[in-house]
Amino acid sequence: GSCKGQFAVQDRETGQSKPYWVGAQSLYGNAGRDLILRFQRVSPMELSPHDPSVIYYGSQHLHRSRDMGVTWETMSPDLTAFPPHAQGASGEPITRDVTGEEFYSTLYAVRESPHQAGVIWTGANDGPFHITQDDGDSWQDITPPDLPEGGRVAWIDVSPHRRGSAYYAVYRYLLGDYAPYIYRTDDYGQTWSRLTTGDNGIPADWPTRVVREDPDREGLLYAGTEFGLFISFNNGGNWQPFHLNIGNIPINDIQVKNKDLVIATQGRAIWILDNLSALHQITAEVTVAESHLFAPRDGYRTSTAAHLLGPNIDYYLPTPTSGAVTLDILDQAGGTVNSYSSAQPPRGGGRGGGFGRRGGGAPAPSVTTSAGFNRMVWDVRDTEGLPVPPGQYQVRLSVGGESQTQQFNVLIDPRVESGGVTVADLQEQYEHNKTMNAMVVEVDALIERVQEAQNTGDANLQRRIAPIAEQLITAPIRYSSPGLRDHITYLQGMTARVDMKIGRDAIARHEVLRVELDEITRDANAILGSGN
């Protein structure tokens, strides 16, 4: 961490933390005007995106270490406003309270350009913006002329798409000004555009804490405010609320990782929105179409958390619909693997993944009909509840008599693959499990015929069918010898619990049970007739 010019380097092998200081001056009990270097509680610390051995650290100056903190160089002048009236000791003269981190006029944000080594942007907690384009040899004050003095530069985001472009988020609510301040420059700070006018989506009295441009779609911005999350599809021209289920809470940090949105809140946990691919695909044409099915991101077949890691099926409805919305999962030949409809209640919720697979309590896939974005996470299971093998699949969205289809892949869990299991193994497992399911259905149908015969009141028929029933059904006595049905369901459960190459004994056992079931079926048909 970074505080008061202090930080530590953790050795994971020994468990030792080596403490280092920038300046190594005790800050305790001092007034800001008396310090050589001023730091605050969350001093900015940045690793160079071009050289991981280079560390930047902010006081009122920018400091740099090339040897993991052993030595430091000061590479800038004072980059703060340093108003004299704000340099006293906290609480003086009556309740002096100075633990070494209550200082104004310090750097609060530092970013090196990912495009150009030596292009570094800074922002202070008393207002000024600065940039160097020559690795600290010279610095320019690039503070927007319309930004009121004294604001805290809470965040800098250098555009991942364009050289010379950056976004700054500033707040001044500690000074009684609750206006949102987000700025963008496209020319290294020579000119600025304020992206929060108070009438373009973010309310005029909602302070801003963080802004981030999506690395996969240029101009797609996320903004964290004191009261929730916002999104812009036109580089800050307009904003829309994007609170979803997190509510109106302060957003302190935003990251886009592996096309997922991760946000850190002020005391309300870390939240993740999985799969931003629909946001990357949406256009103005999509929002006025009768419906739109986005190309899904590939998902994983897993034995746990299938409701999180399976393919995300995203679709857009411009208005709520009272008619049925249907999502059909198809194989590459167009055969139906599973089907879901808003007209039917979700089925299968709370299962342990089917036949004892881990992950019980997961919600069943459901089809919603709300205006805007809708999502169904497919649990990678067919109509029988079996996890399907990895491969290529299709999803078909049907709304109001119109259909559209997109392709996607189900991928093998890389952890399973690293254990030596192949896609061919999972295909064999799937086919075996379907065969076992069919055998259970077959034996249950035979048992139903036998029990009907037992309940006819025909004593002769009951006597003749009794040996068949004894072979099929386990007697209701503790530790009775299992009937054929229990042998079949026992084998069925053995091979459906985890992703695996099934044992050869299971295949051999299936063949034995197949012969036994065929023999008993012939005997039953001889008594009951094959048409019963």
Short mmCIF file of C-alpha atoms in Angstrom, two decimals:
data_model
loop_
_atom_site.label_atom_id
_atom_site.label_comp_id
_atom_site.label_asym_id
_atom_site.label_seq_id
_atom_site.Cartn_x
_atom_site.Cartn_y
_atom_site.Cartn_z
CA GLY A 1 0.00 0.00 0.00
CA SER A 2 0.96 3.67 -0.11
CA CYS A 3 0.53 6.21 2.68
CA LYS A 4 2.74 9.02 4.03
CA GLY A 5 5.44 8.18 1.50
CA GLN A 6 5.65 4.64 2.84
CA PHE A 7 5.19 1.30 1.13
CA ALA A 8 6.48 -2.25 1.38
CA VAL A 9 7.77 -4.92 -0.98
CA GLN A 10 6.39 -8.34 -0.07
CA ASP A 11 8.58 -11.41 -0.56
CA ARG A 12 6.15 -14.25 -1.16
CA GLU A 13 8.80 -16.90 -0.52
CA THR A 14 9.91 -15.68 2.90
CA GLY A 15 6.79 -13.79 3.92
CA GLN A 16 8.90 -10.74 4.78
CA SER A 17 7.78 -7.21 3.92
CA LYS A 18 10.62 -4.80 3.21
CA PRO A 19 9.56 -1.27 4.23
CA TYR A 20 10.62 1.72 2.13
CA TRP A 21 10.02 5.47 2.31
CA VAL A 22 10.14 8.32 -0.14
CA GLY A 23 12.03 11.01 1.74
CA ALA A 24 12.02 9.06 5.01
CA GLN A 25 10.89 12.12 6.99
CA SER A 26 8.51 11.67 9.91
CA LEU A 27 5.30 13.49 9.03
CA TYR A 28 3.73 13.12 12.46
CA GLY A 29 2.71 16.39 14.11
CA ASN A 30 3.88 18.65 11.28
CA ALA A 31 2.15 21.44 9.44
CA GLY A 32 2.15 21.16 5.68
CA ARG A 33 4.15 24.37 5.29
CA ASP A 34 7.03 22.85 7.31
CA LEU A 35 7.44 19.59 5.40
CA ILE A 36 10.00 18.78 2.76
CA LEU A 37 7.56 16.38 1.10
CA ARG A 38 3.78 16.30 1.59
CA PHE A 39 1.86 13.03 1.29
CA GLN A 40 -1.74 12.15 2.01
CA ARG A 41 -3.51 9.02 3.09
CA VAL A 42 -3.91 7.39 -0.33
CA SER A 43 -0.79 8.61 -2.07
CA PRO A 44 -0.80 7.71 -5.78
CA MET A 45 1.53 4.86 -6.68
CA GLU A 46 1.85 3.71 -10.29
CA LEU A 47 3.80 0.96 -12.02
CA SER A 48 5.02 1.87 -15.49
CA PRO A 49 3.09 -0.04 -18.20
CA HIS A 50 6.34 -0.10 -20.19
CA ASP A 51 8.78 -1.28 -17.51
CA PRO A 52 7.47 -3.07 -14.39
CA SER A 53 10.65 -2.22 -12.48
CA VAL A 54 9.77 1.49 -12.68
CA ILE A 55 7.57 2.84 -9.86
CA TYR A 56 6.05 6.33 -9.68
CA TYR A 57 5.00 7.85 -6.35
CA GLY A 58 3.35 11.19 -5.70
CA SER A 59 3.96 13.77 -2.99
CA GLN A 60 3.64 17.36 -4.19
CA HIS A 61 6.28 16.16 -6.64
CA LEU A 62 6.40 13.06 -8.79
CA HIS A 63 9.08 10.59 -7.71
CA ARG A 64 10.49 7.60 -9.57
CA SER A 65 12.35 4.47 -8.54
CA ARG A 66 14.04 2.08 -10.96
CA ASP A 67 15.13 -0.45 -8.33
CA MET A 68 11.93 -1.39 -6.45
CA GLY A 69 12.08 1.53 -4.04
CA VAL A 70 15.68 1.40 -2.87
CA THR A 71 16.54 4.75 -4.46
CA TRP A 72 14.32 7.58 -5.65
CA GLU A 73 14.62 10.56 -7.95
CA THR A 74 12.37 13.60 -7.93
CA MET A 75 11.29 14.16 -11.52
CA SER A 76 9.02 17.21 -11.25
CA PRO A 77 8.62 20.57 -9.55
CA ASP A 78 5.71 21.14 -7.16
CA LEU A 79 2.67 20.15 -9.24
CA THR A 80 0.07 21.47 -6.80
CA ALA A 81 -1.55 24.88 -6.28
CA PHE A 82 -0.12 25.15 -2.74
CA PRO A 83 -2.39 27.91 -1.39
CA PRO A 84 -0.63 29.29 1.72
CA HIS A 85 -3.79 29.44 3.83
CA ALA A 86 -4.22 25.65 3.55
CA GLN A 87 -0.79 24.58 4.80
CA GLY A 88 -1.35 24.59 8.56
CA ALA A 89 -1.53 21.63 10.93
CA SER A 90 -4.84 19.79 11.01
CA GLY A 91 -7.04 21.04 13.84
CA GLU A 92 -4.73 23.82 14.97
CA PRO A 93 -4.65 25.76 17.17
CA ILE A 94 -7.11 24.04 19.53
CA THR A 95 -7.43 20.34 18.64
CA ARG A 96 -4.22 19.60 16.81
CA ASP A 97 -4.54 16.16 15.15
CA VAL A 98 -1.73 15.33 12.74
CA THR A 99 -0.93 11.67 12.12
CA GLY A 100 1.02 12.49 8.98
CA GLU A 101 -1.62 12.07 6.28
CA GLU A 102 -3.90 15.11 6.62
CA PHE A 103 -2.17 17.28 4.02
CA TYR A 104 -3.58 19.38 1.24
CA SER A 105 -1.67 20.23 -1.92
CA THR A 106 -0.46 16.74 -2.81
CA LEU A 107 -0.77 14.64 -5.94
CA TYR A 108 -3.84 12.42 -5.94
CA ALA A 109 -3.68 10.70 -9.35
CA VAL A 110 -0.80 9.67 -11.64
CA ARG A 111 -0.97 7.84 -14.99
CA GLU A 112 1.70 7.03 -17.56
CA SER A 113 0.45 6.71 -21.12
CA PRO A 114 0.20 3.08 -22.27
CA HIS A 115 1.04 4.31 -25.78
CA GLN A 116 4.16 6.38 -25.10
CA ALA A 117 6.75 5.85 -22.39
CA GLY A 118 7.57 9.09 -20.60
CA VAL A 119 4.18 10.73 -21.22
CA ILE A 120 2.81 11.13 -17.70
CA TRP A 121 -0.39 12.81 -16.53
CA THR A 122 -0.92 14.01 -12.94
CA GLY A 123 -3.68 15.58 -10.88
CA ALA A 124 -3.54 17.18 -7.44
CA ASN A 125 -5.97 17.22 -4.55
CA ASP A 126 -6.07 21.02 -4.75
CA GLY A 127 -6.91 21.22 -8.45
CA PRO A 128 -4.07 21.44 -11.00
CA PHE A 129 -3.62 19.08 -13.97
CA HIS A 130 -0.09 18.58 -15.35
CA ILE A 131 1.59 16.59 -18.11
CA THR A 132 5.11 15.76 -19.19
CA GLN A 133 5.79 14.45 -22.67
CA ASP A 134 9.55 14.11 -22.25
CA ASP A 135 9.93 11.83 -19.23
CA GLY A 136 9.90 14.67 -16.71
CA ASP A 137 12.37 17.05 -18.37
CA SER A 138 9.59 19.62 -18.67
CA TRP A 139 6.05 19.92 -17.34
CA GLN A 140 3.01 21.84 -18.54
CA ASP A 141 0.07 23.05 -16.45
CA ILE A 142 -2.95 21.86 -18.44
CA THR A 143 -5.72 22.67 -15.93
CA PRO A 144 -9.01 23.44 -17.73
CA PRO A 145 -9.72 27.17 -17.47
CA ASP A 146 -13.37 26.60 -16.50
CA LEU A 147 -12.56 24.26 -13.58
CA PRO A 148 -13.10 26.07 -10.26
CA GLU A 149 -10.09 26.11 -7.97
CA GLY A 150 -9.47 23.66 -5.18
CA GLY A 151 -11.07 20.49 -6.54
CA ARG A 152 -9.66 17.03 -5.97
CA VAL A 153 -8.51 15.16 -9.07
CA ALA A 154 -9.92 11.79 -8.07
CA TRP A 155 -9.12 9.88 -11.26
CA ILE A 156 -7.18 9.97 -14.51
CA ASP A 157 -7.84 7.52 -17.33
CA VAL A 158 -5.61 7.63 -20.39
CA SER A 159 -7.58 6.51 -23.44
CA PRO A 160 -6.62 2.96 -24.45
CA HIS A 161 -7.49 3.86 -28.05
CA ARG A 162 -5.97 7.29 -28.80
CA ARG A 163 -2.67 8.96 -28.10
CA GLY A 164 -3.06 12.35 -26.49
CA SER A 165 -6.52 11.56 -25.09
CA ALA A 166 -7.27 11.37 -21.40
CA TYR A 167 -10.20 11.69 -19.00
CA TYR A 168 -10.11 13.41 -15.61
CA ALA A 169 -12.72 13.05 -12.85
CA VAL A 170 -12.76 15.81 -10.22
CA TYR A 171 -14.96 16.44 -7.21
CA ARG A 172 -15.43 19.53 -5.03
CA TYR A 173 -18.18 18.46 -2.65
CA LEU A 174 -15.81 18.91 0.31
CA LEU A 175 -15.87 22.60 -0.65
CA GLY A 176 -19.67 22.67 -0.83
CA ASP A 177 -19.81 22.24 -4.62
CA TYR A 178 -21.69 19.07 -5.59
CA ALA A 179 -21.42 19.54 -9.35
CA PRO A 180 -19.99 16.68 -11.44
CA TYR A 181 -16.70 17.39 -13.20
CA ILE A 182 -15.49 14.99 -15.90
CA TYR A 183 -13.20 16.35 -18.60
CA ARG A 184 -11.75 14.92 -21.82
CA THR A 185 -8.80 16.10 -23.87
CA ASP A 186 -7.76 14.80 -27.26
CA ASP A 187 -4.63 16.95 -27.67
CA TYR A 188 -2.48 16.30 -24.60
CA GLY A 189 -4.39 18.83 -22.50
CA GLN A 190 -4.18 21.83 -24.80
CA THR A 191 -7.99 21.95 -24.91
CA TRP A 192 -10.66 20.31 -22.79
CA SER A 193 -14.32 19.34 -23.11
CA ARG A 194 -16.43 19.09 -19.99
CA LEU A 195 -18.51 15.92 -20.27
CA THR A 196 -20.84 16.63 -17.34
CA THR A 197 -22.94 19.70 -18.04
CA GLY A 198 -25.65 18.82 -15.54
CA ASP A 199 -28.24 18.32 -18.28
CA ASN A 200 -26.71 15.47 -20.30
CA GLY A 201 -27.54 12.56 -18.02
CA ILE A 202 -25.52 12.86 -14.80
CA PRO A 203 -27.50 15.12 -12.44
CA ALA A 204 -26.08 18.55 -11.70
CA ASP A 205 -25.58 17.74 -8.01
CA TRP A 206 -24.00 14.27 -8.25
CA PRO A 207 -20.22 14.52 -7.66
CA THR A 208 -18.00 12.34 -9.85
CA ARG A 209 -15.26 10.05 -8.53
CA VAL A 210 -14.02 7.93 -11.45
CA VAL A 211 -14.22 7.63 -15.24
CA ARG A 212 -13.03 4.80 -17.47
CA GLU A 213 -13.05 4.19 -21.23
CA ASP A 214 -13.80 0.64 -22.34
CA PRO A 215 -10.67 -0.95 -23.84
CA ASP A 216 -12.72 -2.89 -26.40
CA ARG A 217 -15.05 -0.18 -27.69
CA GLU A 218 -13.81 3.33 -28.32
CA GLY A 219 -16.02 6.03 -26.82
CA LEU A 220 -17.83 3.68 -24.44
CA LEU A 221 -17.38 5.31 -21.03
CA TYR A 222 -18.26 4.32 -17.48
CA ALA A 223 -18.53 6.97 -14.77
CA GLY A 224 -18.72 6.44 -11.03
CA THR A 225 -20.48 9.13 -9.03
CA GLU A 226 -21.33 9.70 -5.39
CA PHE A 227 -24.72 8.11 -6.05
CA GLY A 228 -24.19 5.39 -8.63
CA LEU A 229 -22.89 4.28 -12.00
CA PHE A 230 -23.44 5.86 -15.43
CA ILE A 231 -22.62 4.85 -19.00
CA SER A 232 -22.03 6.79 -22.21
CA PHE A 233 -21.97 5.37 -25.74
CA ASN A 234 -20.81 8.59 -27.41
CA ASN A 235 -17.62 9.52 -25.58
CA GLY A 236 -19.37 11.50 -22.88
CA GLY A 237 -21.83 13.39 -25.06
CA ASN A 238 -24.70 11.84 -23.10
CA TRP A 239 -24.95 9.63 -20.05
CA GLN A 240 -27.47 7.02 -18.93
CA PRO A 241 -27.94 5.55 -15.45
CA PHE A 242 -26.33 2.13 -15.18
CA HIS A 243 -26.97 1.34 -11.52
CA LEU A 244 -28.65 -2.02 -12.26
CA ASN A 245 -28.92 -3.82 -8.91
CA ILE A 246 -26.16 -1.99 -7.03
CA GLY A 247 -28.30 1.00 -6.12
CA ASN A 248 -27.32 4.60 -5.48
CA ILE A 249 -23.96 4.15 -3.79
CA PRO A 250 -20.55 5.82 -4.18
CA ILE A 251 -18.38 4.26 -6.90
CA ASN A 252 -14.64 4.60 -6.19
CA ASP A 253 -12.99 2.55 -8.92
CA ILE A 254 -13.88 0.94 -12.24
CA GLN A 255 -11.92 -1.70 -14.14
CA VAL A 256 -12.69 -3.64 -17.31
CA LYS A 257 -11.07 -7.07 -17.02
CA ASN A 258 -11.50 -9.81 -19.62
CA LYS A 259 -14.57 -7.99 -20.97
CA ASP A 260 -16.20 -7.97 -17.51
CA LEU A 261 -16.95 -4.76 -15.60
CA VAL A 262 -15.58 -4.62 -12.05
CA ILE A 263 -16.49 -1.77 -9.71
CA ALA A 264 -15.34 -0.92 -6.20
CA THR A 265 -17.78 0.96 -3.99
CA GLN A 266 -17.44 3.04 -0.85
CA GLY A 267 -18.10 0.40 1.78
CA ARG A 268 -20.62 -1.58 -0.28
CA ALA A 269 -18.40 -4.36 -1.66
CA ILE A 270 -16.89 -5.11 -5.05
CA TRP A 271 -19.33 -5.91 -7.84
CA ILE A 272 -18.84 -7.61 -11.21
CA LEU A 273 -21.01 -7.37 -14.30
CA ASP A 274 -20.14 -10.40 -16.40
CA ASN A 275 -19.73 -10.13 -20.15
CA LEU A 276 -19.89 -6.68 -21.73
CA SER A 277 -20.12 -8.03 -25.27
CA ALA A 278 -23.69 -6.75 -25.74
CA LEU A 279 -22.53 -3.23 -24.86
CA HIS A 280 -19.76 -3.59 -27.41
CA GLN A 281 -22.27 -4.61 -30.11
CA ILE A 282 -25.19 -2.25 -29.52
CA THR A 283 -25.88 0.43 -32.14
CA ALA A 284 -28.61 2.98 -32.77
CA GLU A 285 -30.19 0.54 -35.23
CA VAL A 286 -30.43 -2.13 -32.54
CA THR A 287 -32.43 0.12 -30.19
CA VAL A 288 -35.21 0.68 -32.75
CA ALA A 289 -35.46 -2.89 -34.05
CA GLU A 290 -38.39 -5.09 -33.02
CA SER A 291 -35.84 -7.25 -31.21
CA HIS A 292 -32.16 -8.04 -31.45
CA LEU A 293 -30.11 -11.08 -30.51
CA PHE A 294 -26.47 -10.30 -29.75
CA ALA A 295 -23.67 -12.66 -30.69
CA PRO A 296 -22.98 -14.56 -27.45
CA ARG A 297 -19.56 -14.83 -25.91
CA ASP A 298 -18.39 -18.42 -25.67
CA GLY A 299 -19.11 -20.15 -22.38
CA TYR A 300 -17.68 -23.06 -20.42
CA ARG A 301 -19.00 -26.45 -19.46
CA THR A 302 -18.24 -26.69 -15.74
CA SER A 303 -19.29 -28.93 -12.89
CA THR A 304 -19.79 -25.86 -10.68
CA ALA A 305 -21.31 -22.40 -11.26
CA ALA A 306 -22.76 -23.24 -14.65
CA HIS A 307 -25.22 -20.36 -14.12
CA LEU A 308 -22.22 -17.99 -14.07
CA LEU A 309 -19.80 -19.53 -16.56
CA GLY A 310 -22.19 -20.80 -19.20
CA PRO A 311 -22.88 -18.83 -22.40
CA ASN A 312 -24.61 -15.49 -21.78
CA ILE A 313 -27.54 -15.10 -24.17
CA ASP A 314 -28.18 -11.35 -24.47
CA TYR A 315 -31.08 -9.85 -26.41
CA TYR A 316 -32.66 -6.42 -26.71
CA LEU A 317 -36.35 -5.52 -26.67
CA PRO A 318 -37.23 -1.85 -27.30
CA THR A 319 -40.43 -2.16 -25.26
CA PRO A 320 -41.82 -4.76 -22.85
CA THR A 321 -43.68 -7.51 -24.67
CA SER A 322 -46.74 -9.39 -23.48
CA GLY A 323 -46.24 -12.12 -26.07
CA ALA A 324 -44.00 -15.12 -25.60
CA VAL A 325 -40.26 -14.74 -26.06
CA THR A 326 -38.55 -18.04 -26.85
CA LEU A 327 -34.88 -19.02 -26.82
CA ASP A 328 -34.02 -22.32 -28.47
CA ILE A 329 -30.58 -23.88 -28.12
CA LEU A 330 -29.69 -25.83 -31.25
CA ASP A 331 -26.84 -28.07 -32.29
CA GLN A 332 -24.98 -27.39 -35.52
CA ALA A 333 -27.40 -29.59 -37.46
CA GLY A 334 -30.34 -27.52 -36.22
CA GLY A 335 -31.62 -30.10 -33.75
CA THR A 336 -33.11 -28.79 -30.52
CA VAL A 337 -30.87 -29.23 -27.49
CA ASN A 338 -33.11 -27.27 -25.12
CA SER A 339 -35.84 -24.66 -25.28
CA TYR A 340 -36.91 -21.86 -22.94
CA SER A 341 -39.91 -19.54 -23.07
CA SER A 342 -41.16 -16.57 -21.10
CA ALA A 343 -44.58 -18.24 -21.21
CA GLN A 344 -43.29 -21.13 -19.10
CA PRO A 345 -41.89 -21.01 -15.56
CA PRO A 346 -38.17 -21.75 -15.19
CA ARG A 347 -37.57 -25.45 -14.71
CA GLY A 348 -34.87 -27.27 -12.82
CA GLY A 349 -33.81 -24.51 -10.42
CA GLY A 350 -32.01 -25.64 -7.30
CA ARG A 351 -30.70 -28.86 -8.79
CA GLY A 352 -27.21 -29.89 -7.88
CA GLY A 353 -26.34 -29.63 -11.53
CA GLY A 354 -28.12 -32.88 -12.41
CA PHE A 355 -27.50 -36.38 -10.99
CA GLY A 356 -25.57 -35.04 -8.03
CA ARG A 357 -23.32 -32.60 -9.88
CA ARG A 358 -22.05 -29.92 -7.54
CA GLY A 359 -23.47 -26.41 -7.55
CA GLY A 360 -26.89 -26.96 -5.98
CA GLY A 361 -29.20 -24.02 -5.60
CA ALA A 362 -28.23 -22.37 -8.88
CA PRO A 363 -31.12 -20.51 -10.52
CA ALA A 364 -32.69 -22.11 -13.55
CA PRO A 365 -32.34 -20.32 -16.90
CA SER A 366 -35.26 -17.94 -17.40
CA VAL A 367 -36.45 -15.77 -20.29
CA THR A 368 -37.39 -12.18 -19.42
CA THR A 369 -39.37 -9.66 -21.47
CA SER A 370 -38.26 -6.30 -20.08
CA ALA A 371 -37.59 -3.25 -22.22
CA GLY A 372 -33.87 -2.89 -22.95
CA PHE A 373 -31.22 -5.52 -22.31
CA ASN A 374 -32.27 -9.01 -21.25
CA ARG A 375 -30.00 -11.93 -20.43
CA MET A 376 -30.38 -15.66 -19.99
CA VAL A 377 -27.35 -17.65 -18.87
CA TRP A 378 -27.59 -21.12 -20.35
CA ASP A 379 -26.52 -23.79 -17.88
CA VAL A 380 -25.12 -25.95 -20.72
CA ARG A 381 -27.71 -28.68 -20.19
CA ASP A 382 -30.09 -30.44 -22.52
CA THR A 383 -33.74 -31.24 -21.95
CA GLU A 384 -32.77 -34.27 -19.84
CA GLY A 385 -30.58 -32.17 -17.55
CA LEU A 386 -27.34 -33.59 -18.92
CA PRO A 387 -24.38 -31.26 -19.49
CA VAL A 388 -23.76 -31.15 -23.22
CA PRO A 389 -20.30 -31.81 -24.68
CA PRO A 390 -18.07 -28.92 -25.76
CA GLY A 391 -18.62 -27.85 -29.34
CA GLN A 392 -20.45 -25.43 -31.62
CA TYR A 393 -24.06 -24.50 -30.89
CA GLN A 394 -26.68 -22.00 -32.00
CA VAL A 395 -29.26 -19.91 -30.18
CA ARG A 396 -32.52 -18.84 -31.83
CA LEU A 397 -34.55 -15.91 -30.50
CA SER A 398 -38.24 -15.88 -31.47
CA VAL A 399 -40.38 -12.80 -30.80
CA GLY A 400 -43.68 -11.90 -32.46
CA GLY A 401 -43.33 -14.44 -35.22
CA GLU A 402 -39.82 -13.33 -36.17
CA SER A 403 -36.66 -15.35 -35.45
CA GLN A 404 -32.93 -14.69 -35.53
CA THR A 405 -30.00 -16.98 -34.82
CA GLN A 406 -26.44 -16.58 -33.53
CA GLN A 407 -23.55 -19.03 -33.21
CA PHE A 408 -21.44 -19.70 -30.12
CA ASN A 409 -19.14 -22.31 -28.62
CA VAL A 410 -19.24 -24.31 -25.43
CA LEU A 411 -15.65 -24.73 -24.26
CA ILE A 412 -14.06 -27.39 -22.10
CA ASP A 413 -13.11 -26.24 -18.61
CA PRO A 414 -9.34 -25.64 -18.90
CA ARG A 415 -8.87 -27.07 -15.42
CA VAL A 416 -10.50 -30.31 -16.56
CA GLU A 417 -8.43 -30.32 -19.73
CA SER A 418 -5.21 -29.86 -17.77
CA GLY A 419 -6.12 -33.04 -15.90
CA GLY A 420 -5.97 -35.04 -19.11
CA VAL A 421 -9.66 -35.09 -20.03
CA THR A 422 -10.37 -34.40 -23.71
CA VAL A 423 -13.39 -33.15 -25.63
CA ALA A 424 -13.71 -36.67 -27.07
CA ASP A 425 -13.90 -38.04 -23.51
CA LEU A 426 -16.75 -35.66 -22.68
CA GLN A 427 -18.55 -36.56 -25.91
CA GLU A 428 -18.31 -40.24 -24.97
CA GLN A 429 -19.51 -39.46 -21.45
CA TYR A 430 -22.50 -37.54 -22.81
CA GLU A 431 -23.51 -40.34 -25.16
CA HIS A 432 -23.11 -42.93 -22.39
CA ASN A 433 -25.21 -40.86 -19.98
CA LYS A 434 -27.96 -40.40 -22.56
CA THR A 435 -27.94 -44.16 -23.07
CA MET A 436 -28.25 -44.67 -19.32
CA ASN A 437 -31.11 -42.16 -19.12
CA ALA A 438 -32.91 -44.01 -21.90
CA MET A 439 -32.37 -47.30 -20.05
CA VAL A 440 -33.94 -45.82 -16.90
CA VAL A 441 -36.96 -44.68 -18.92
CA GLU A 442 -37.19 -48.14 -20.48
CA VAL A 443 -37.03 -50.05 -17.20
CA ASP A 444 -39.54 -47.67 -15.59
CA ALA A 445 -41.98 -48.29 -18.44
CA LEU A 446 -41.56 -52.04 -17.99
CA ILE A 447 -42.11 -51.75 -14.23
CA GLU A 448 -45.29 -49.76 -14.86
CA ARG A 449 -46.62 -52.55 -17.09
CA VAL A 450 -45.72 -55.17 -14.48
CA GLN A 451 -47.39 -53.23 -11.65
CA GLU A 452 -50.53 -52.74 -13.70
CA ALA A 453 -50.68 -56.51 -14.15
CA GLN A 454 -50.22 -57.01 -10.42
CA ASN A 455 -53.19 -54.73 -9.75
CA THR A 456 -55.64 -56.40 -12.16
CA GLY A 457 -57.06 -58.87 -9.62
CA ASP A 458 -56.23 -61.77 -11.96
CA ALA A 459 -54.64 -64.28 -9.58
CA ASN A 460 -53.11 -66.39 -12.34
CA LEU A 461 -51.54 -63.32 -13.99
CA GLN A 462 -50.30 -62.09 -10.62
CA ARG A 463 -48.63 -65.44 -9.93
CA ARG A 464 -46.91 -65.56 -13.30
CA ILE A 465 -45.69 -61.94 -13.22
CA ALA A 466 -44.40 -62.02 -9.61
CA PRO A 467 -40.90 -63.39 -10.50
CA ILE A 468 -40.51 -60.60 -13.06
CA ALA A 469 -41.40 -57.97 -10.46
CA GLU A 470 -38.92 -59.46 -7.99
CA GLN A 471 -36.12 -59.18 -10.55
CA LEU A 472 -36.98 -55.59 -11.41
CA ILE A 473 -37.91 -53.97 -8.10
CA THR A 474 -35.98 -53.91 -4.82
CA ALA A 475 -38.07 -55.25 -1.96
CA PRO A 476 -39.04 -52.56 0.61
CA ILE A 477 -36.89 -54.16 3.28
CA ARG A 478 -33.66 -52.66 4.58
CA TYR A 479 -30.55 -53.95 2.78
CA SER A 480 -32.56 -56.07 0.36
CA SER A 481 -30.77 -57.35 -2.70
CA PRO A 482 -31.24 -54.63 -5.34
CA GLY A 483 -33.51 -55.17 -8.28
CA LEU A 484 -32.45 -54.44 -11.83
CA ARG A 485 -33.77 -50.87 -11.72
CA ASP A 486 -31.54 -49.98 -8.79
CA HIS A 487 -28.54 -51.50 -10.54
CA ILE A 488 -29.28 -49.32 -13.57
CA THR A 489 -29.77 -46.07 -11.61
CA TYR A 490 -26.63 -46.81 -9.57
CA LEU A 491 -24.57 -46.98 -12.76
CA GLN A 492 -26.36 -43.92 -14.12
CA GLY A 493 -25.27 -41.83 -11.14
CA MET A 494 -21.68 -43.08 -11.24
CA THR A 495 -20.89 -41.50 -14.60
CA ALA A 496 -22.83 -38.21 -14.41
CA ARG A 497 -21.30 -36.45 -11.43
CA VAL A 498 -18.17 -34.81 -12.82
CA ASP A 499 -16.45 -34.08 -16.13
CA MET A 500 -14.35 -37.18 -16.74
CA LYS A 501 -13.24 -39.99 -18.99
CA ILE A 502 -15.60 -42.67 -17.79
CA GLY A 503 -14.14 -45.92 -16.56
CA ARG A 504 -14.10 -48.88 -18.91
CA ASP A 505 -15.80 -50.97 -16.23
CA ALA A 506 -18.82 -48.67 -16.45
CA ILE A 507 -19.12 -49.34 -20.17
CA ALA A 508 -18.75 -53.08 -19.62
CA ARG A 509 -21.32 -52.98 -16.81
CA HIS A 510 -23.77 -51.21 -19.09
CA GLU A 511 -23.49 -54.07 -21.57
CA VAL A 512 -24.26 -56.60 -18.83
CA LEU A 513 -27.29 -54.62 -17.67
CA ARG A 514 -28.43 -54.25 -21.27
CA VAL A 515 -28.50 -58.01 -21.68
CA GLU A 516 -30.34 -58.50 -18.38
CA LEU A 517 -32.97 -55.89 -19.24
CA ASP A 518 -33.52 -57.42 -22.67
CA GLU A 519 -33.98 -60.89 -21.14
CA ILE A 520 -36.44 -59.69 -18.52
CA THR A 521 -38.34 -57.70 -21.15
CA ARG A 522 -38.68 -60.85 -23.29
CA ASP A 523 -39.94 -62.81 -20.30
CA ALA A 524 -42.44 -60.07 -19.44
CA ASN A 525 -43.65 -59.82 -23.02
CA ALA A 526 -44.21 -63.57 -23.06
CA ILE A 527 -46.63 -63.11 -20.18
CA LEU A 528 -48.12 -59.70 -20.92
CA GLY A 529 -47.78 -59.54 -24.66
CA SER A 530 -45.54 -57.05 -26.40
CA GLY A 531 -48.43 -54.71 -27.10
CA ASN A 532 -49.34 -54.09 -23.44
#
